[in-house]
Each structure stands twice: as C-alpha cells, then as structure tokens.
Coordinates of C-alpha atoms in Angstrom, one line a residue:
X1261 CA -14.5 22.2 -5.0
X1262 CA -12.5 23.5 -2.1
X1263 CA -11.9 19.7 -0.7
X1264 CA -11.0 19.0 -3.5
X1265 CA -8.6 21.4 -4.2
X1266 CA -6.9 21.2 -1.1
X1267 CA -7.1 16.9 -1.0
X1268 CA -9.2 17.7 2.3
X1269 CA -7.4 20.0 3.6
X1270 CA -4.2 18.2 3.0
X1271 CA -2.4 20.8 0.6
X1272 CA -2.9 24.4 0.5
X1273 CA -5.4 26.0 -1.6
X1274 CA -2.9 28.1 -3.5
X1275 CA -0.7 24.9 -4.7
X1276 CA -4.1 22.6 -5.7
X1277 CA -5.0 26.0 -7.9
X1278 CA -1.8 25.8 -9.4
X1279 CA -2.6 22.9 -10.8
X1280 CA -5.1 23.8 -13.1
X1281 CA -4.9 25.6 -16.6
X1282 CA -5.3 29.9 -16.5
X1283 CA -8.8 29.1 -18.1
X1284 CA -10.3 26.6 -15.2
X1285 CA -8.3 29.0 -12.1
X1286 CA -10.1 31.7 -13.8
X1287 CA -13.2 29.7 -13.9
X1288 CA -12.9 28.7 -10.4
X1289 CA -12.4 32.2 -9.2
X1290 CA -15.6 33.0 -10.5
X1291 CA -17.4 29.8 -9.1
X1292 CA -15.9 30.7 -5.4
X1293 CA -16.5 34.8 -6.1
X1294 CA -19.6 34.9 -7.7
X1295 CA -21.3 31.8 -4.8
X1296 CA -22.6 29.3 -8.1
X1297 CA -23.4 26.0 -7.4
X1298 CA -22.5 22.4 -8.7
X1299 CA -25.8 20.6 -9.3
X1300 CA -26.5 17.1 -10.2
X1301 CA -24.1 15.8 -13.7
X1302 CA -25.6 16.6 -16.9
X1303 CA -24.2 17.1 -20.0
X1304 CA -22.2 20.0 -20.2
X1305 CA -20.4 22.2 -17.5
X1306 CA -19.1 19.6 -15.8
X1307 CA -15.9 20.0 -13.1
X1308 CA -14.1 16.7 -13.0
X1309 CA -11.3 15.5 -10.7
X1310 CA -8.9 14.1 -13.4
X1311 CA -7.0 10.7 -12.1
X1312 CA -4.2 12.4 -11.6
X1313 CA -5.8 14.6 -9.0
X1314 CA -6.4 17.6 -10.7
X1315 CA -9.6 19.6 -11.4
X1316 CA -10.8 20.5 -14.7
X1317 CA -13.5 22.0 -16.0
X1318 CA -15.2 20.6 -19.2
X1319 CA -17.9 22.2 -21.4
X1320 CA -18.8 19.1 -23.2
X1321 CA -19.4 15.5 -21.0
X1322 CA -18.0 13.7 -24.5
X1323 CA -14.6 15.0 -23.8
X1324 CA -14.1 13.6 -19.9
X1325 CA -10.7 11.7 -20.0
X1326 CA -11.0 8.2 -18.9
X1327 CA -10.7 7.9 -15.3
X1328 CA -11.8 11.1 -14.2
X1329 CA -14.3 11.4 -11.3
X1330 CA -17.5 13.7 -12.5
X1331 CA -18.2 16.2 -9.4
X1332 CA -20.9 17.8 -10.6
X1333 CA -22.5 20.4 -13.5
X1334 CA -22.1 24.6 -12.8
X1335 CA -26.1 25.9 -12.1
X1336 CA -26.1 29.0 -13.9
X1337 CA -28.0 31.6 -16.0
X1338 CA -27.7 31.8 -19.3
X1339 CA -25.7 35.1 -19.8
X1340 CA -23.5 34.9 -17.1
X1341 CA -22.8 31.1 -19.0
X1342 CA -22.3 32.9 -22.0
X1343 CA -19.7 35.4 -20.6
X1344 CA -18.3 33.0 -18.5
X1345 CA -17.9 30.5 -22.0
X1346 CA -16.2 34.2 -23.7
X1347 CA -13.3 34.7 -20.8
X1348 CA -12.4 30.9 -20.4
X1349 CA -12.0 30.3 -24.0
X1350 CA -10.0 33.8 -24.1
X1351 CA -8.0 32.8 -21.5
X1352 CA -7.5 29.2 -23.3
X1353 CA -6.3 30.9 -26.3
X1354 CA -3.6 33.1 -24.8
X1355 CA -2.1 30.1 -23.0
X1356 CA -2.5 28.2 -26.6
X1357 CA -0.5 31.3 -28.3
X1358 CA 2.5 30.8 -25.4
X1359 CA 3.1 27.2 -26.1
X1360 CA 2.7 27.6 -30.2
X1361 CA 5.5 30.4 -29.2
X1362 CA 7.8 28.0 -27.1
X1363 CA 7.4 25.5 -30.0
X1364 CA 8.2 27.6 -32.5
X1365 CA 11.4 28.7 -30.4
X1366 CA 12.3 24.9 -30.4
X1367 CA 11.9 24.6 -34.3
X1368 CA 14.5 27.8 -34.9
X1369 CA 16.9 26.0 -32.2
X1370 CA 19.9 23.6 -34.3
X1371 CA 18.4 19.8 -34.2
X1372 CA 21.4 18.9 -32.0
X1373 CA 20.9 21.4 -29.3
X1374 CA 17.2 20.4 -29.1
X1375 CA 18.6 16.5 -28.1
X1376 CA 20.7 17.7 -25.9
X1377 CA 17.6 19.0 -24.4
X1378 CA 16.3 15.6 -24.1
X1379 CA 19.1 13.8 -23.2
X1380 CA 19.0 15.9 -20.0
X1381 CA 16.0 16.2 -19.7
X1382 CA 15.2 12.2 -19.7
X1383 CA 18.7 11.6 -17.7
X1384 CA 17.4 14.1 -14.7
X1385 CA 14.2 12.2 -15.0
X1386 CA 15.6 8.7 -14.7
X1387 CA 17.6 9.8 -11.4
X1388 CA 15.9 11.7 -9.4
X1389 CA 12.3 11.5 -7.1
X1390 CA 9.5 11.4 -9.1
X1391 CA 8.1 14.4 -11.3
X1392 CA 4.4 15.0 -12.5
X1393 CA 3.4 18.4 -13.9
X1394 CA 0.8 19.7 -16.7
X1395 CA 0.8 21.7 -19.8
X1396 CA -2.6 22.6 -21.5
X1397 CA -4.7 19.7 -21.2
X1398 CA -1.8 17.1 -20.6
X1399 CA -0.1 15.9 -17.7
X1400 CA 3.8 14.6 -17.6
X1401 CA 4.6 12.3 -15.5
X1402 CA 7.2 9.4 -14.4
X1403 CA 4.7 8.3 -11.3
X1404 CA 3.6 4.5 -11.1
X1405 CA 0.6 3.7 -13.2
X1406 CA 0.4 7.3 -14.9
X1407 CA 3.4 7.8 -16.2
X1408 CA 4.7 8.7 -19.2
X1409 CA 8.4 10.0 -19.0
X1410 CA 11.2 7.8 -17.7
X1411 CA 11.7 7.0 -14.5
X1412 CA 11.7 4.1 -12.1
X1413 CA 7.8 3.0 -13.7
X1414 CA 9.0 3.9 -16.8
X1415 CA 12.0 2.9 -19.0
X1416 CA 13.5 5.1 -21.7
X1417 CA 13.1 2.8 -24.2
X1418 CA 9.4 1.8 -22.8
X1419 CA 6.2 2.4 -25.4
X1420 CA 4.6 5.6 -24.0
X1421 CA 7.8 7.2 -23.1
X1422 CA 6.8 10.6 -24.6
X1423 CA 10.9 11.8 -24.8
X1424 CA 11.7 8.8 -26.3
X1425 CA 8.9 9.6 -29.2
X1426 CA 10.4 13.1 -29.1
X1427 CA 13.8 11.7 -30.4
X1428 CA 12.4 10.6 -33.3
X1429 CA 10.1 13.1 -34.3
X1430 CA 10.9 16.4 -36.3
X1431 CA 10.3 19.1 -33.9
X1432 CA 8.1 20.9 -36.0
X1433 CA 6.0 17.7 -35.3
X1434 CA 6.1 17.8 -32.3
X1435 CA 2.4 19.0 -30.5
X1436 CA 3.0 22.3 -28.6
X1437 CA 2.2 20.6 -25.2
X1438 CA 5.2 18.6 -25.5
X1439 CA 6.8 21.3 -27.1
X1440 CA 6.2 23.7 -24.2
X1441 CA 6.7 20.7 -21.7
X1442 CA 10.3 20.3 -23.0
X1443 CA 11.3 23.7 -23.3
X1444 CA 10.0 25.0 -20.0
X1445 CA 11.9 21.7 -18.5
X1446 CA 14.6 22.8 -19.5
X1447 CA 15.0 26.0 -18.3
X1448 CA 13.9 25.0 -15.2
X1449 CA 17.1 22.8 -14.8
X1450 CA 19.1 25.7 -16.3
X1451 CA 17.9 27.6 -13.2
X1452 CA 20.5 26.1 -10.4
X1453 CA 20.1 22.6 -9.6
X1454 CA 17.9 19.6 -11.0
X1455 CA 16.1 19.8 -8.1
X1456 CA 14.5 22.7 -9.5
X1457 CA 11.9 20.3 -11.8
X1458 CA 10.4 19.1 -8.8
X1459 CA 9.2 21.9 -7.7
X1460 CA 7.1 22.7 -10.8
X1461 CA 5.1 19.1 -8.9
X1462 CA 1.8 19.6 -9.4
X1463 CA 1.3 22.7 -11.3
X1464 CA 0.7 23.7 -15.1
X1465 CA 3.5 25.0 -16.5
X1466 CA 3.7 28.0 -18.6
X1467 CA 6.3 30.5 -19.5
X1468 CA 4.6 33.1 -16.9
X1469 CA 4.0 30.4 -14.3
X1470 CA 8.0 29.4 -14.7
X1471 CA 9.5 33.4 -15.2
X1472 CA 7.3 34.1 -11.5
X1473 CA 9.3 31.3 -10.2
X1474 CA 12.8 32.2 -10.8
X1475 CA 11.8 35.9 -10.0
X1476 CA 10.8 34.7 -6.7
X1477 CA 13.9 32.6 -6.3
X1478 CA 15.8 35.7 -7.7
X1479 CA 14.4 37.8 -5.0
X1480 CA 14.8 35.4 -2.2
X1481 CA 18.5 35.2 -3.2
X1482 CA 18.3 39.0 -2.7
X1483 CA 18.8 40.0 -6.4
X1484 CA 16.7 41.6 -8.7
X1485 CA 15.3 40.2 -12.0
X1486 CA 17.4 41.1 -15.2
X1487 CA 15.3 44.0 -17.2
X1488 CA 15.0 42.1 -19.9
X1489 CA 12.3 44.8 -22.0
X1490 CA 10.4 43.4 -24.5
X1491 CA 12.5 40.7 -25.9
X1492 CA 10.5 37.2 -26.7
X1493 CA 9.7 34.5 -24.1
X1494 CA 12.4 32.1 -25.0
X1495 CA 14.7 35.2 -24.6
X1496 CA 13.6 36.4 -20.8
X1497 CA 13.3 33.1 -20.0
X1498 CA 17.2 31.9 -20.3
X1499 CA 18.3 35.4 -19.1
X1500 CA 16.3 35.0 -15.7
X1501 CA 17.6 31.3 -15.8
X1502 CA 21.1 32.1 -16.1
X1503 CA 20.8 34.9 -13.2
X1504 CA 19.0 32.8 -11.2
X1505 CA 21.5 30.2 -11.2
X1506 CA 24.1 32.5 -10.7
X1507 CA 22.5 33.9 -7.9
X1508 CA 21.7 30.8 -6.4
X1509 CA 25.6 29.6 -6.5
X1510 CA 26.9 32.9 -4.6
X1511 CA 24.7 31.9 -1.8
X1512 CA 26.0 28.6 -1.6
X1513 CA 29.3 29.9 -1.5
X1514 CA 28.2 32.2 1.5
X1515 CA 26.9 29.4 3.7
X1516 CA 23.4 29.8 2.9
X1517 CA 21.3 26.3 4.2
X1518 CA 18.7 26.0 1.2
X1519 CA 15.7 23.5 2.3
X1520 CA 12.9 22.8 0.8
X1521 CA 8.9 22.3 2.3
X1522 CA 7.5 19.0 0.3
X1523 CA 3.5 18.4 -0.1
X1524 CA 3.3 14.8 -0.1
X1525 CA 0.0 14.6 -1.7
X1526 CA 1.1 16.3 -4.9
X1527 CA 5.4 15.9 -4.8
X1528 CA 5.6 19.7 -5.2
X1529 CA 8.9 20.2 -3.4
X1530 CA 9.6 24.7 -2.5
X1531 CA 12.8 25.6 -1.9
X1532 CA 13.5 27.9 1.0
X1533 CA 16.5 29.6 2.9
X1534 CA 16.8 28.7 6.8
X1535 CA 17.3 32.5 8.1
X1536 CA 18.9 33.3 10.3
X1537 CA 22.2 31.1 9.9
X1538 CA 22.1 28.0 12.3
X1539 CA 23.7 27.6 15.2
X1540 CA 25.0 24.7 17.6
X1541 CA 22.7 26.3 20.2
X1542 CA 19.9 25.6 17.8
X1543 CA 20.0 21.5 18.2
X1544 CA 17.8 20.6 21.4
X1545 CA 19.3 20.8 24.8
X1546 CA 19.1 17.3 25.5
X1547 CA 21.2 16.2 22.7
X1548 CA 23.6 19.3 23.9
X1549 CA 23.9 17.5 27.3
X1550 CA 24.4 14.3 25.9
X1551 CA 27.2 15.9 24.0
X1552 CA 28.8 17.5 26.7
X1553 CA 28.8 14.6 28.9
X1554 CA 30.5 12.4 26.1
X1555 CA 32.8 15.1 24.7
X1556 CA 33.5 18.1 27.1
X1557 CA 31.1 20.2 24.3
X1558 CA 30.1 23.1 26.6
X1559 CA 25.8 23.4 25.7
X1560 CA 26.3 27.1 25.0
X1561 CA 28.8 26.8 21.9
X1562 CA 28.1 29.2 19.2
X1563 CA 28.4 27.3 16.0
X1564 CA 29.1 23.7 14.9
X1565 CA 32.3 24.0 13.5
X1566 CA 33.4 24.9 16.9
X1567 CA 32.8 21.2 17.8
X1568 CA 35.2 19.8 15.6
X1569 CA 38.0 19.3 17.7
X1570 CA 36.2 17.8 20.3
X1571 CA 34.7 15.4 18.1
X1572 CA 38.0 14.5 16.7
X1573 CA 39.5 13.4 20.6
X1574 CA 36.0 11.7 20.9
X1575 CA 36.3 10.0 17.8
X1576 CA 39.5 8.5 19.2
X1577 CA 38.3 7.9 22.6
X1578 CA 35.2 5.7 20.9
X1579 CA 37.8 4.1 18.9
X1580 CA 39.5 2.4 21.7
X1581 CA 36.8 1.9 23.9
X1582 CA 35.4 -1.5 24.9
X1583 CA 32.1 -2.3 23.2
X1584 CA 29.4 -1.6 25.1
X1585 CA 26.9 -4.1 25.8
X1586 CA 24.6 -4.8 23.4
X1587 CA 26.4 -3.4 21.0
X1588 CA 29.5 -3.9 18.6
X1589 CA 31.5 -1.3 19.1
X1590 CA 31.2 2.1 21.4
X1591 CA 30.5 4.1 18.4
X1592 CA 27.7 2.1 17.5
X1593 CA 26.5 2.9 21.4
X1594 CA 26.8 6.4 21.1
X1595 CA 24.7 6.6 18.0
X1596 CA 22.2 5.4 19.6
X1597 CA 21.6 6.8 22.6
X1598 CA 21.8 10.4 20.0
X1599 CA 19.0 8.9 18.1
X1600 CA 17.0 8.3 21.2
X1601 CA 17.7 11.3 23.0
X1602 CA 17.1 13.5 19.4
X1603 CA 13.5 11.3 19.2
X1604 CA 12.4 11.8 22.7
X1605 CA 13.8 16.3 22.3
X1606 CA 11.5 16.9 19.1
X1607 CA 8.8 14.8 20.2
X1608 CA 9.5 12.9 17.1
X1609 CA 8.5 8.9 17.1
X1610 CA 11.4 8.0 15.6
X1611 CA 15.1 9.5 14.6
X1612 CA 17.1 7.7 12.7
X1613 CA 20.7 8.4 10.4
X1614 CA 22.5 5.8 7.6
X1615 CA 25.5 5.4 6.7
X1616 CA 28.2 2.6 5.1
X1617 CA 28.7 -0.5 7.4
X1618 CA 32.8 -0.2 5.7
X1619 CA 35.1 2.4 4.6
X1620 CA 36.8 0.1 1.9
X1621 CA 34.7 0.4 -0.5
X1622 CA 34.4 4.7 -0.3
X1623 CA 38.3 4.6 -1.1
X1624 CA 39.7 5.7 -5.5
X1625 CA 40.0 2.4 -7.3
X1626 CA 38.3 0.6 -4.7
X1627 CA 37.4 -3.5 -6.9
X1628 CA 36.7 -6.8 -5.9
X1629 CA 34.6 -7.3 -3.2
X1630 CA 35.0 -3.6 -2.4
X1631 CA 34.2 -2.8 -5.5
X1632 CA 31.4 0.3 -4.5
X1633 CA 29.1 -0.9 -7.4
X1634 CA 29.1 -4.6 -6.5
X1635 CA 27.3 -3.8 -2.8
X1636 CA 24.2 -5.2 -2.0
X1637 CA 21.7 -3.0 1.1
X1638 CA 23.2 -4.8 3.8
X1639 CA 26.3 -3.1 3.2
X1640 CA 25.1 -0.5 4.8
X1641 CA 23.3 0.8 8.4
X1642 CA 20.6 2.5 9.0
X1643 CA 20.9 3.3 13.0
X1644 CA 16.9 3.6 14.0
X1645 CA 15.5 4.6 17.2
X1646 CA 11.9 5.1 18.8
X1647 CA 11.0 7.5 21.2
X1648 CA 8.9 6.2 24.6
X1649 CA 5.7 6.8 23.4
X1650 CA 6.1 5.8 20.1
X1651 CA 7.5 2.2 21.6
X1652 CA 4.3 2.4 24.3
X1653 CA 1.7 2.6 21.7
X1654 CA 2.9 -1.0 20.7
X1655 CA 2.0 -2.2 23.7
X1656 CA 2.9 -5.6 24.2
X1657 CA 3.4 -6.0 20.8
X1658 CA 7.2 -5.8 20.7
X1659 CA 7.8 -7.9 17.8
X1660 CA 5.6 -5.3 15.5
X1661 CA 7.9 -3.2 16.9
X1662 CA 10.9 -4.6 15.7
X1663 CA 9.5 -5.3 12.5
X1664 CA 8.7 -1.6 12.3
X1665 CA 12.3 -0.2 13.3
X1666 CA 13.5 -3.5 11.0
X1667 CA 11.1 -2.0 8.0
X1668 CA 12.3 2.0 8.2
X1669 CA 16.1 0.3 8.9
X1670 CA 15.5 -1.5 5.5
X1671 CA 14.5 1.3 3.6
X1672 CA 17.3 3.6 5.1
X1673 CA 19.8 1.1 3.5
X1674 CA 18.2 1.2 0.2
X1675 CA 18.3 4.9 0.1
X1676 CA 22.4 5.0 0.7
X1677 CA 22.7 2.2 -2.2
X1678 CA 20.7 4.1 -4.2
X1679 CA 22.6 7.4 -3.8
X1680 CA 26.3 5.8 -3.6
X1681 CA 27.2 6.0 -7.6
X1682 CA 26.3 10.0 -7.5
X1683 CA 28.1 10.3 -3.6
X1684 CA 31.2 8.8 -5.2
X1685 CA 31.1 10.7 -8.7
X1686 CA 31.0 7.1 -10.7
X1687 CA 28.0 7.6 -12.4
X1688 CA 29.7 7.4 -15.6
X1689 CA 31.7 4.5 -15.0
X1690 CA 31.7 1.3 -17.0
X1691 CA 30.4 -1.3 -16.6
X1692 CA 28.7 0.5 -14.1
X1693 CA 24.9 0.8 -12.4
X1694 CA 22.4 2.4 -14.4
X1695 CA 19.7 2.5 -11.1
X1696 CA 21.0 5.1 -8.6
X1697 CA 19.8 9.0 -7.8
X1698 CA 21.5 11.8 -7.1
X1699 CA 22.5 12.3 -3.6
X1700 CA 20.3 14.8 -1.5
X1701 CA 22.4 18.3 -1.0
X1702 CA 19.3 20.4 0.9
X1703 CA 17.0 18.9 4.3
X1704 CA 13.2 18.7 3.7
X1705 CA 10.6 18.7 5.5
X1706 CA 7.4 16.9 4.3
X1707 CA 4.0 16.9 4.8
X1708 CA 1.7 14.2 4.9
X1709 CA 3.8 11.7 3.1
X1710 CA 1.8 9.0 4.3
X1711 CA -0.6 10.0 1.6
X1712 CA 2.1 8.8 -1.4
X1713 CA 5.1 6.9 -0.8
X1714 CA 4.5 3.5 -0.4
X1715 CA 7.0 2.6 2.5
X1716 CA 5.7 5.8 4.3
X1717 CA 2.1 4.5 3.7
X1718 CA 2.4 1.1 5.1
X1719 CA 4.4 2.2 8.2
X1720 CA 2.4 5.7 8.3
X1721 CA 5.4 7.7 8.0
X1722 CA 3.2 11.5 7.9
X1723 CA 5.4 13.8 9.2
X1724 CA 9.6 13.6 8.1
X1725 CA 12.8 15.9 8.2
X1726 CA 15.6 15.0 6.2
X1727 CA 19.0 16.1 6.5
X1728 CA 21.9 14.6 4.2
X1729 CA 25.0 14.5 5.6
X1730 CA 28.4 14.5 3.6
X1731 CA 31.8 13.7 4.7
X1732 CA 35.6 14.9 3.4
X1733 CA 37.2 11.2 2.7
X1734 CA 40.2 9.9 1.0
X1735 CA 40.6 13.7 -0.9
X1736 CA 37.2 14.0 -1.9
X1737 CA 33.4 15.1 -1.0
X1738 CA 31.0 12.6 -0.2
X1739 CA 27.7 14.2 -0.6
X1740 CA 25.0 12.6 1.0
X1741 CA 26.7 9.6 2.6
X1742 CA 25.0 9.9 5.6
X1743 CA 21.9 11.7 6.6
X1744 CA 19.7 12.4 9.7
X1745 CA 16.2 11.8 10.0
X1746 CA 13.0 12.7 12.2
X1747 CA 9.7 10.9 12.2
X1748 CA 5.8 11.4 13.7
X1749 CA 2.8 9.2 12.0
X1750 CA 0.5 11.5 14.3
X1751 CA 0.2 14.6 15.4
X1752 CA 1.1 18.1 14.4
X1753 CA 3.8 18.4 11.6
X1754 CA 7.1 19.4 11.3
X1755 CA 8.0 23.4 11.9
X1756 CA 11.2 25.3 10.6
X1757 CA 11.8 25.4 14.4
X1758 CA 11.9 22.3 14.4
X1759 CA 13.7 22.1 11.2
X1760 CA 16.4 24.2 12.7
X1761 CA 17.1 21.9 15.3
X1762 CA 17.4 19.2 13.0
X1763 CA 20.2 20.6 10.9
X1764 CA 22.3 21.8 14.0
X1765 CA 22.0 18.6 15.7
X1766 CA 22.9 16.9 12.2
X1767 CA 25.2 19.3 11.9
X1768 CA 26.9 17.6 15.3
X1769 CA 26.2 14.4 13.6
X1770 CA 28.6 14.8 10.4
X1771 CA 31.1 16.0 12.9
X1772 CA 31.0 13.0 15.0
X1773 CA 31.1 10.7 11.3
X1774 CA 33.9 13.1 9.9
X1775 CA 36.2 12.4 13.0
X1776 CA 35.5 8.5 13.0
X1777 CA 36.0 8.3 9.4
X1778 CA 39.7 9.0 10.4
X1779 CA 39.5 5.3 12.2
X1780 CA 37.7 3.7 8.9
X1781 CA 35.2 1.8 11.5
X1782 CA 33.1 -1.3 10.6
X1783 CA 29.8 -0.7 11.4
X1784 CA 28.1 -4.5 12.5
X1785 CA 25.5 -3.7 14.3
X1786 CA 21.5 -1.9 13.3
X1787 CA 20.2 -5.5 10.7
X1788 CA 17.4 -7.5 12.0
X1789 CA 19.3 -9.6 14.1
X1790 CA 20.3 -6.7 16.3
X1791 CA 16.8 -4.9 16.2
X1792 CA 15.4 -7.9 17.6
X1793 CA 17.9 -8.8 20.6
X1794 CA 17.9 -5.0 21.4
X1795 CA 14.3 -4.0 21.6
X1796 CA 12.4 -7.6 20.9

C-alpha cells in the first residue's frame, strides 16, 4: 500500500494520501495503524489502484472502474469490518453533504455568473500545463488518454468535455461532483494566480481540503486567515480567496521570489517563497569569475541589480566585437561558455536558456513576416550546453550527443513559441493563435519528471530547474521571454540551494539579455547545423 502510495518511493507519502477521498485516507490510516493485511482478491474489500494512479478502496468487486489494478482484499475480523464499514460510510456521507452544499451554492448563484465560471474555468484549462484532480469518486482531468476537460488532448467542443456538457445543462442538473469540481476551481483561481489549479494535482478536492490551502498560503504570506465565524462554506471560502490573493500581491510588490516544488509523477505543483532574498553572491563562483573576467563584475557584489551597469558596457563591447570562432556573433560565444561553466558549477548535465533569434517581431504592430503570430520554432534559440561528464558518458558516441543537445534545443524553441502570444499580451487578437500558454512568472524545481512528460521521458530529463526570464522592451514587459534551465537524468535531485543559485545566476542572465536587447541582435547560431559542427 505504501509503494503504492508513494509510486515507489517516488512521491511523498503525504501527497499520494492526498489523493484519496476522507473515507479511504481514513481507511488507510487504520490499515497502516491497526497492522491488517491485504490477502489474496476476493469479492469484497478490495484496494485498487485506479488508472489514474490513485488508490481506492471498494466494498463490493462489482463496482471496480475499468482499468483499475486489484491489489488485494483487507483480512479482517468481522467486528472490526463492521466498525470499520460504520466510520467509512460516515465519513463518505459528510464529504457527500459538502459537495450537495457547493451545488446548492451554484444553483442560488445568477445563470450568467455560473458561465462565467466556466468560461474561465475551461480558458485556464486550455492554456496552461496539464491539471488532474478528484472529487468523490471522479477524477478531472485534461491529461492524454484520461481526460476529460479541455486541454491540449482535449478540445472544448470535443464529446466528453465535461465543461462543455456543463454549458448546457441546468445547474440544478448538474451531479454534485461536477458541481463541487467547478466551484472549488474556481476559487482556487480567485486565490492569486491560475497557477493556483495546479497545485490541487493529484489530490481530492473538497471545501476543507481547498480553505487548508489558502490558510497555509495565507500564513506563509505572513497573514492571518479572515475570522470568518460560522458563515456557510461558499461564504469562508471567497473571503479566504479574496485575502489570500491580496496577500499574495503585496508580496509581489515587496520582491518576494515565489517558486514552486513540482512532483512529476502526479503534476502537483507547491508554491514556496525562496527566504532569505537572493543575492548575486548566491549564483556559483565559477559563473561569478566568468563574469568578472568578461565584465569587471567584482565576485563579491551584493545583489543583481548592482550588475546592471556593467552588463550594459558589456552589452556594447559584445556588440562590436568580432565573432568568435565557431560562432556567429560574440554574444552568442558568451552564452555559451555561461551555459557550460553554470552546467559543470551545479553538477548539472546540462544548462540551457531560450530566447528569440530577432527583435522585429517583439516590437507594437509588428506584420508581415514579422508578424509575432506568423513564427514558426526556428524563430527562436535555445542555447544548450553539456557538462564534461554528461558529454563523457556518450562516449564515442558524439552524434547521440548532438542529437540529444539537438532534441532538448528543439523542445526549448517550442516552449518560447508557445508562450509568445501571452509574453506579448496578444492573446486576444484577431485573427490570432488559439494554441499558446501562459508565460511562466515563478522557477520550479521538479522531481522525477522523467516519469511523465514525454520529451523528458525519452531523453530522461529527472531532475529540472526552471527559471523564466523577462525583459523591459519597446515600453512594455515581456514575461517569460527567456528562461534558464538546469538538467541531471541521474543522481540526487535538485535542492533550494541549488535553486538559489539558479535564480541569481539567471538573475545575471536577464541582465546580460536586457542590455543586448538595446542592440536588437540576431541570434543565428544554436539549430542543428550548429550543434553538429560544434560538438559532432
């Protein structure tokens, strides 16, 4: 049960519990507590993996869902059965009562506010990673084969799409899963920031399980929850939404760094604060050297926005340099040799950072064959490079090399395609691109990834730190433009230490981007081509 819980270890115990209803955590408290054993299956009592991953206990073997993996059948007495049968079906029937409250909520809520529900709720879904959560003995999902709600597997029009039947069903049809799945959603995304939906990943949502959330966001934003006395659910729920939110905003305007820790092996994505506030001192001493050596940045400088003038005479030193060789342009050199030297610091495999190949098409009103909508991938880098052991492991196999460094280049390009509509605030625009996300505002750190995404599977990306990058261009804030990126397929996983040294040193690397910008350089080199002639 435990293995199976934890996906082998894979996931902590406490977020594959969170997973299942009150009824079976209660249930498997008890099994864990009280030392009872799984025998051979009969045909009741059974605990079941369901194919989504998630364990469930089911008195009666006629009601396994199709797909489900039978672990075993509890061994017990007869009266501790019997009290066992009392306290999960009390349990059940609480959890029942809270969504038949949430639905009723919904029903007393105008028609047109209720859409407005689902419009955001199935636009959030459509742009953003994907998001698989439970309610009773449902699962919601937008995640290849399983899902349900809209999302890259899924279109909003698609049969299935359970928002889409929503639309065009009285609420008071509605079943009180969906019900509570809808309302819950959205005041989640009433809490501060769309991102907030993915961190229910992989847990059953309830109106306790969501109000402990925000309290704990509350807290961590160093508030206290509102006192909200006995008023109903739907009530306490929007008030610790609302303060949450607020909350969340003043810390942002403070210079908080949000991140969040992301379980590959269920997508549940935690937001944390990096404490205390990062430093340039923070980014490895290597890179620091490197630095100094290239732009007179003594190693010892307190914070990165001290850098900025330096980068800005460095910016126009790389400008007029001659092109190194092997390379396009000097810039393009000095990217590099940061990648490499940030790879081989953190003991990372590969780092890596994106970007646009042209400026052109980032400027207002940009058409034609600037046009920002009318790029293809290749219209933008992805800078990728391995440390020496991770190159050494291919032995003489240098042309799997390239095709790895080619393969995580590829993807990189993708991703700033993806995110350019939301960077440049056109989402709206018509005709415009209905496939894009929104542009990452917090670094991550993952956790066996390798398990799920289907790039990181077949190039065993495991281990990842993401920072996006944003730039000031043309009047506006690009979000997300650029981003910095850390790599291992073995070994021990990321730490915030780690983490920390990530953000400064990307912190360095939006400095360095910022002052180019101001020479709108064409970026030529980092395709195929060049992966081969450089490390072929």
């Amino acid at each position: 049960m435990r293995t199976v819980l934890t996906l082998d270890g894979r996931l902590p115990e406490e977020a594959g519990r969170a997973a299942l209803s009150g009824a079976d955590r209660l249930l498997v408290r008890e099994i864990s507590a009280r030392a009872l054993h799984l025998g051979p299956e009969s045909s009741s009592d059974l605990l079941v993996v369901e194919r989504t991953g998630r364990l469930r206990f089911l008195w009666d073997a006629s009601d396994v869902p199709a797909g489900s993996h039978v672990v075993g059948s509890l061994v017990t007495d007869e009266p501790t059965r019997t009290e066992l049968y009392r306290r999960y079906q009390d349990r059940q029937a609480v959890e029942e009562a809270d969504r038949a409250e949430l639905h009723k909520y919904l029903m007393g809520r105008p028609r047109g506010e209720v859409q407005k529900d689902l419009e955001r709720i199935s636009h959030t879904l459509l742009h953003m990673a994907p998001v698989q959560v439970y309610v009773g003995a449902k699962f919601f999902s937008n995640l290849g084969k399983t899902s349900n709600l809209p999302g890259k597997s899924m279109s909003p029009t698609a049969d299935g799409n359970v928002i889409a039947g929503l639309h065009a069903t009285p609420v008071a049809e509605w079943p009180d899963e969906e019900a509570a799945f809808v309302a819950l959603s959205a005041f989640l995304l009433s809490s501060g920031t769309q991102a907030r939906l993915e961190e229910a990943n992989g847990t059953h949502l309830t109106s306790a399980a969501v109000a402990a959330l925000m309290t704990e966001r509350i807290r961590g934003y160093g508030g206290e929850p509102p006192d909200t006395g006995e008023t109903a659910t739907a009530a306490r729920l929007t008030s610790l939404a609302g303060h949450c939110a607020a909350l969340r905003r003043a810390r942002l305007r403070n210079g908080t760094v949000f991140y969040r820790l992301i379980h590959g092996t269920n997508l549940n994505k935690t937001e944390h604060q990096l404490r205390p506030a990062v430093g340039y001192t923070d980014a490895p001493l290597p890179l620091r050297a490197l630095l100094e050596r290239e732009a007179g940045i003594a190693t010892d400088t307190a914070t990165v926005e001290e850098t900025a003038p330096a980068f800005e005479e460095l910016g126009a030193t790389l400008h007029a340099a001659p092109a190194p060789r092997g390379f396009s342009s000097a810039y393009e050199a000095l990217l590099t040799r940061f990648m490499t030297t940030l790879a081989e610091a953190t003991a990372s495999d590969v780092a890596m950072g994106r970007g646009p190949r042209s400026f052109a098409p980032l400027d207002p009103g940009s058409s034609g064959p600037d046009d920002p909508l009318a790029l293809r991938t290749s219209d933008f880098f992805c800078c990728v490079a391995p440390s020496t052991a991770f190159t050494q492991s291919f032995g003489e196999d240098r042309a799997g090399l390239v095709k790895t460094l080619s393969a995580y280049s590829a993807r990189m390009r993708f991703n700033t395609w993806h995110y350019l509509p939301h960077t440049l605030g056109i989402t709206d625009r018509v005709p415009g691109r209905d496939d894009w996300f929104f542009a990452p505002a917090m670094p991550d750190v993952t956790h066996h990834s390798d398990q799920h995404h289907t790039g990181h599977v077949s190039f065993h990306v495991r281990f990842a730190i993401r920072v996006p990058l944003g730039i000031d261009h043309a009047g506006r804030r690009l979000p997300g433009l650029y981003d910095l990126r850390l790599m291992r397929a073995t070994g021990e996983r990321y730490t915030t230490d780690d983490l920390r040294a990530a953000v400064a040193s990307g912190g360095a690397l939006a400095a360095l981007h910022q002052a180019m910008s101001r020479h709108r350089p064409t970026v030529r080199d980092f395709g195929n081509p060049w992966f081969r002639a450089f490390y072929g």
